[in-house]
Amino acid sequence: MRNQRKPGNAIRLPGGIRLLLGFLCAVALMAVIGGCSLATERQKQLYDDEAELAQEGDTFTYVKRVGETSNESNTVSFSSFYGMETIWFIHASAKGNVNFLHQQEINGGRFKLLAIGPDREVTTLAEGDSEGKMELKVSPGTYRIKFVGNNAKGRVKTEIQADTGIRIVAADH
C-alpha cells in the first residue's frame, strides 16, 4: 500500500533532478530565443570573398536541406544556408558550351550560383531570385559549379547540359 499513488497526485522529483531539468529547459529556451547558428565565422564571411570562393574545398552548413543532385539536374530547398558547396564538376577536353536552365526562389538571406574555372576565375551565373537560361563557355580543364549562401532560404532547380567532349559529374558529399 505504501507504493500506490492516488489518481491526480503529481509525482514530486528530488531537488537535484528538478534543478537539472530547470537548467536544461533554460538553456533550450535561450538557444531558441537567441537564434543560435551552427555556421562558423568563415562560412558567414566568405560570400563576397572571391579568393576564398575559388578554393578547392567546401565549407557549408544548412539547418535544412532537402533535394537531389544528378549529373543532369539539381533540385533543392534549404534554410539557414551558410558557406559554399560544390554541386558539379565540369571536365572539358575541348572548347565548348555548358548550358544552364535554372529557377531560384530565394526567400531570405543571400544566395548565388558560381562557376570556378581551372585558372580559379570566379563567374557569377545567377544571384538572388533568378530564372532563365545561361551559357558558360569553357576551355579544356576542370570547372566547379558552386552554391554560395549567407543565411539563405529558398528553392533552386537547375538543369545542366554540355556540348560533346564535356563531361558533367555531380559532386559527392
mmCIF file of C-alpha atoms in Angstrom:
data_model
loop_
_atom_site.group_PDB
_atom_site.id
_atom_site.type_symbol
_atom_site.label_atom_id
_atom_site.label_comp_id
_atom_site.label_asym_id
_atom_site.label_seq_id
_atom_site.Cartn_x
_atom_site.Cartn_y
_atom_site.Cartn_z
ATOM 1 C CA MET A 1 0.000 0.000 0.000
ATOM 2 C CA ARG A 2 2.912 2.396 0.551
ATOM 3 C CA ASN A 3 3.934 2.413 -3.152
ATOM 4 C CA GLN A 4 0.478 3.179 -4.522
ATOM 5 C CA ARG A 5 -0.350 6.748 -5.548
ATOM 6 C CA LYS A 6 -3.706 8.325 -5.605
ATOM 7 C CA PRO A 7 -5.010 9.430 -9.030
ATOM 8 C CA GLY A 8 -4.441 13.140 -9.662
ATOM 9 C CA ASN A 9 -1.419 13.435 -7.371
ATOM 10 C CA ALA A 10 1.718 14.634 -9.163
ATOM 11 C CA ILE A 11 4.999 12.816 -8.759
ATOM 12 C CA ARG A 12 7.468 15.008 -6.926
ATOM 13 C CA LEU A 13 11.071 14.759 -8.116
ATOM 14 C CA PRO A 14 14.025 15.148 -5.762
ATOM 15 C CA GLY A 15 15.528 18.676 -5.650
ATOM 16 C CA GLY A 16 18.674 17.845 -7.682
ATOM 17 C CA ILE A 17 16.704 16.432 -10.602
ATOM 18 C CA ARG A 18 14.298 19.397 -10.571
ATOM 19 C CA LEU A 19 17.255 21.770 -10.646
ATOM 20 C CA LEU A 20 18.859 19.890 -13.566
ATOM 21 C CA LEU A 21 15.606 19.836 -15.575
ATOM 22 C CA GLY A 22 15.101 23.547 -14.923
ATOM 23 C CA PHE A 23 18.638 24.296 -16.107
ATOM 24 C CA LEU A 24 18.182 22.231 -19.301
ATOM 25 C CA CYS A 25 14.886 23.979 -20.071
ATOM 26 C CA ALA A 26 16.529 27.389 -19.569
ATOM 27 C CA VAL A 27 19.408 26.503 -21.918
ATOM 28 C CA ALA A 28 16.976 25.228 -24.579
ATOM 29 C CA LEU A 29 14.877 28.383 -24.280
ATOM 30 C CA MET A 30 17.955 30.620 -24.596
ATOM 31 C CA ALA A 31 19.059 28.737 -27.721
ATOM 32 C CA VAL A 32 15.641 29.171 -29.339
ATOM 33 C CA ILE A 33 15.318 32.844 -28.412
ATOM 34 C CA GLY A 34 18.921 33.627 -29.321
ATOM 35 C CA GLY A 35 18.590 32.008 -32.747
ATOM 36 C CA CYS A 36 21.779 30.043 -32.334
ATOM 37 C CA SER A 37 23.675 29.362 -35.539
ATOM 38 C CA LEU A 38 25.825 26.370 -36.339
ATOM 39 C CA ALA A 39 27.693 28.293 -39.035
ATOM 40 C CA THR A 40 31.330 29.222 -38.496
ATOM 41 C CA GLU A 41 32.629 32.776 -38.845
ATOM 42 C CA ARG A 42 34.436 31.708 -42.038
ATOM 43 C CA GLN A 43 31.161 30.471 -43.555
ATOM 44 C CA LYS A 44 29.410 33.710 -42.611
ATOM 45 C CA GLN A 45 32.091 35.939 -44.154
ATOM 46 C CA LEU A 46 33.043 34.270 -47.453
ATOM 47 C CA TYR A 47 30.071 35.322 -49.613
ATOM 48 C CA ASP A 48 31.910 38.259 -51.254
ATOM 49 C CA ASP A 49 35.471 36.889 -50.938
ATOM 50 C CA GLU A 50 36.366 35.609 -54.428
ATOM 51 C CA ALA A 51 39.777 34.307 -53.330
ATOM 52 C CA GLU A 52 38.081 32.164 -50.682
ATOM 53 C CA LEU A 53 35.300 31.052 -53.047
ATOM 54 C CA ALA A 54 37.869 29.881 -55.621
ATOM 55 C CA GLN A 55 39.401 27.422 -53.133
ATOM 56 C CA GLU A 56 39.188 23.686 -53.873
ATOM 57 C CA GLY A 57 37.365 22.646 -50.707
ATOM 58 C CA ASP A 58 33.881 23.329 -49.430
ATOM 59 C CA THR A 59 32.622 24.608 -46.115
ATOM 60 C CA PHE A 60 28.886 24.817 -45.550
ATOM 61 C CA THR A 61 26.102 24.500 -43.004
ATOM 62 C CA TYR A 62 22.390 24.023 -43.627
ATOM 63 C CA VAL A 63 19.730 23.926 -40.923
ATOM 64 C CA LYS A 64 17.541 22.167 -43.502
ATOM 65 C CA ARG A 65 18.411 20.809 -46.950
ATOM 66 C CA VAL A 66 16.106 18.571 -48.959
ATOM 67 C CA GLY A 67 16.724 17.610 -52.557
ATOM 68 C CA GLU A 68 18.692 15.674 -55.115
ATOM 69 C CA THR A 69 21.581 16.273 -57.475
ATOM 70 C CA SER A 70 22.382 14.175 -60.542
ATOM 71 C CA ASN A 71 24.740 14.685 -63.477
ATOM 72 C CA GLU A 72 21.876 16.409 -65.353
ATOM 73 C CA SER A 73 19.956 18.393 -62.722
ATOM 74 C CA ASN A 74 19.676 19.689 -59.188
ATOM 75 C CA THR A 75 16.519 20.379 -57.190
ATOM 76 C CA VAL A 76 16.900 21.522 -53.591
ATOM 77 C CA SER A 77 15.081 23.513 -50.919
ATOM 78 C CA PHE A 78 17.018 24.820 -47.945
ATOM 79 C CA SER A 79 17.093 27.175 -44.986
ATOM 80 C CA SER A 80 19.843 28.865 -42.999
ATOM 81 C CA PHE A 81 22.475 28.004 -45.612
ATOM 82 C CA TYR A 82 25.908 29.479 -44.973
ATOM 83 C CA GLY A 83 29.098 28.808 -46.908
ATOM 84 C CA MET A 84 29.933 27.231 -50.249
ATOM 85 C CA GLU A 85 29.034 23.807 -51.621
ATOM 86 C CA THR A 86 30.296 22.303 -54.887
ATOM 87 C CA ILE A 87 27.369 20.883 -56.873
ATOM 88 C CA TRP A 88 29.017 19.784 -60.135
ATOM 89 C CA PHE A 89 32.431 19.260 -61.684
ATOM 90 C CA ILE A 90 32.696 20.009 -65.394
ATOM 91 C CA HIS A 91 35.544 18.233 -67.187
ATOM 92 C CA ALA A 92 36.166 19.788 -70.602
ATOM 93 C CA SER A 93 38.526 18.103 -73.058
ATOM 94 C CA ALA A 94 37.843 20.743 -75.715
ATOM 95 C CA LYS A 95 36.340 24.210 -76.034
ATOM 96 C CA GLY A 96 32.567 24.256 -75.870
ATOM 97 C CA ASN A 97 29.466 25.433 -74.058
ATOM 98 C CA VAL A 98 27.653 24.360 -70.927
ATOM 99 C CA ASN A 99 24.006 25.445 -70.730
ATOM 100 C CA PHE A 100 22.043 26.005 -67.544
ATOM 101 C CA LEU A 101 18.271 26.288 -67.256
ATOM 102 C CA HIS A 102 17.569 27.472 -63.747
ATOM 103 C CA GLN A 103 14.970 28.791 -61.345
ATOM 104 C CA GLN A 104 15.970 30.299 -57.988
ATOM 105 C CA GLU A 105 13.373 31.426 -55.451
ATOM 106 C CA ILE A 106 15.240 32.992 -52.539
ATOM 107 C CA ASN A 107 13.052 33.967 -49.575
ATOM 108 C CA GLY A 108 15.760 35.287 -47.290
ATOM 109 C CA GLY A 109 19.459 35.923 -46.973
ATOM 110 C CA ARG A 110 21.836 35.922 -49.945
ATOM 111 C CA PHE A 111 22.380 33.137 -52.490
ATOM 112 C CA LYS A 112 24.318 32.752 -55.723
ATOM 113 C CA LEU A 113 25.363 30.099 -58.234
ATOM 114 C CA LEU A 114 29.022 30.306 -59.287
ATOM 115 C CA ALA A 115 31.378 28.752 -61.811
ATOM 116 C CA ILE A 116 35.059 28.472 -60.894
ATOM 117 C CA GLY A 117 37.388 27.894 -63.834
ATOM 118 C CA PRO A 118 40.659 25.942 -63.969
ATOM 119 C CA ASP A 119 42.504 29.254 -63.515
ATOM 120 C CA ARG A 120 40.371 29.942 -60.368
ATOM 121 C CA GLU A 121 38.432 32.690 -62.114
ATOM 122 C CA VAL A 122 35.041 33.133 -60.406
ATOM 123 C CA THR A 123 31.967 33.767 -62.586
ATOM 124 C CA THR A 124 28.566 34.505 -61.045
ATOM 125 C CA LEU A 125 25.932 32.617 -63.047
ATOM 126 C CA ALA A 126 22.891 33.713 -61.009
ATOM 127 C CA GLU A 127 22.234 35.615 -57.796
ATOM 128 C CA GLY A 128 19.138 36.092 -55.640
ATOM 129 C CA ASP A 129 15.729 35.478 -57.209
ATOM 130 C CA SER A 130 16.518 34.471 -60.747
ATOM 131 C CA GLU A 131 15.104 32.460 -63.614
ATOM 132 C CA GLY A 132 16.346 31.781 -67.084
ATOM 133 C CA LYS A 133 18.922 30.245 -69.342
ATOM 134 C CA MET A 134 22.677 30.804 -69.092
ATOM 135 C CA GLU A 135 25.622 29.701 -71.167
ATOM 136 C CA LEU A 136 29.129 29.131 -69.830
ATOM 137 C CA LYS A 137 31.915 29.000 -72.411
ATOM 138 C CA VAL A 138 34.586 26.504 -71.355
ATOM 139 C CA SER A 139 38.119 25.647 -72.458
ATOM 140 C CA PRO A 140 39.963 22.422 -71.636
ATOM 141 C CA GLY A 141 40.196 21.892 -67.892
ATOM 142 C CA THR A 142 38.042 21.268 -64.832
ATOM 143 C CA TYR A 143 35.384 23.731 -63.698
ATOM 144 C CA ARG A 144 33.395 23.680 -60.478
ATOM 145 C CA ILE A 145 29.802 24.852 -60.049
ATOM 146 C CA LYS A 146 29.033 26.005 -56.500
ATOM 147 C CA PHE A 147 26.160 27.197 -54.358
ATOM 148 C CA VAL A 148 27.157 30.092 -52.088
ATOM 149 C CA GLY A 149 24.914 31.337 -49.306
ATOM 150 C CA ASN A 150 24.740 33.713 -46.389
ATOM 151 C CA ASN A 151 21.744 32.811 -44.214
ATOM 152 C CA ALA A 152 19.946 31.836 -47.429
ATOM 153 C CA LYS A 153 16.497 30.293 -47.532
ATOM 154 C CA GLY A 154 14.778 29.175 -50.704
ATOM 155 C CA ARG A 155 14.443 26.694 -53.539
ATOM 156 C CA VAL A 156 16.697 26.107 -56.523
ATOM 157 C CA LYS A 157 16.113 23.984 -59.601
ATOM 158 C CA THR A 158 18.843 23.751 -62.237
ATOM 159 C CA GLU A 159 19.227 21.625 -65.360
ATOM 160 C CA ILE A 160 22.652 21.381 -66.973
ATOM 161 C CA GLN A 161 23.684 20.221 -70.470
ATOM 162 C CA ALA A 162 27.003 20.340 -72.284
ATOM 163 C CA ASP A 163 28.477 20.025 -75.751
ATOM 164 C CA THR A 164 30.263 16.869 -76.887
ATOM 165 C CA GLY A 165 33.631 16.441 -75.196
ATOM 166 C CA ILE A 166 32.417 17.953 -71.927
ATOM 167 C CA ARG A 167 31.564 15.665 -69.013
ATOM 168 C CA ILE A 168 29.431 16.778 -66.042
ATOM 169 C CA VAL A 169 29.752 14.922 -62.734
ATOM 170 C CA ALA A 170 27.684 15.563 -59.602
ATOM 171 C CA ALA A 171 29.815 16.229 -56.520
ATOM 172 C CA ASP A 172 29.755 13.623 -53.745
ATOM 173 C CA HIS A 173 29.291 14.867 -50.196
#
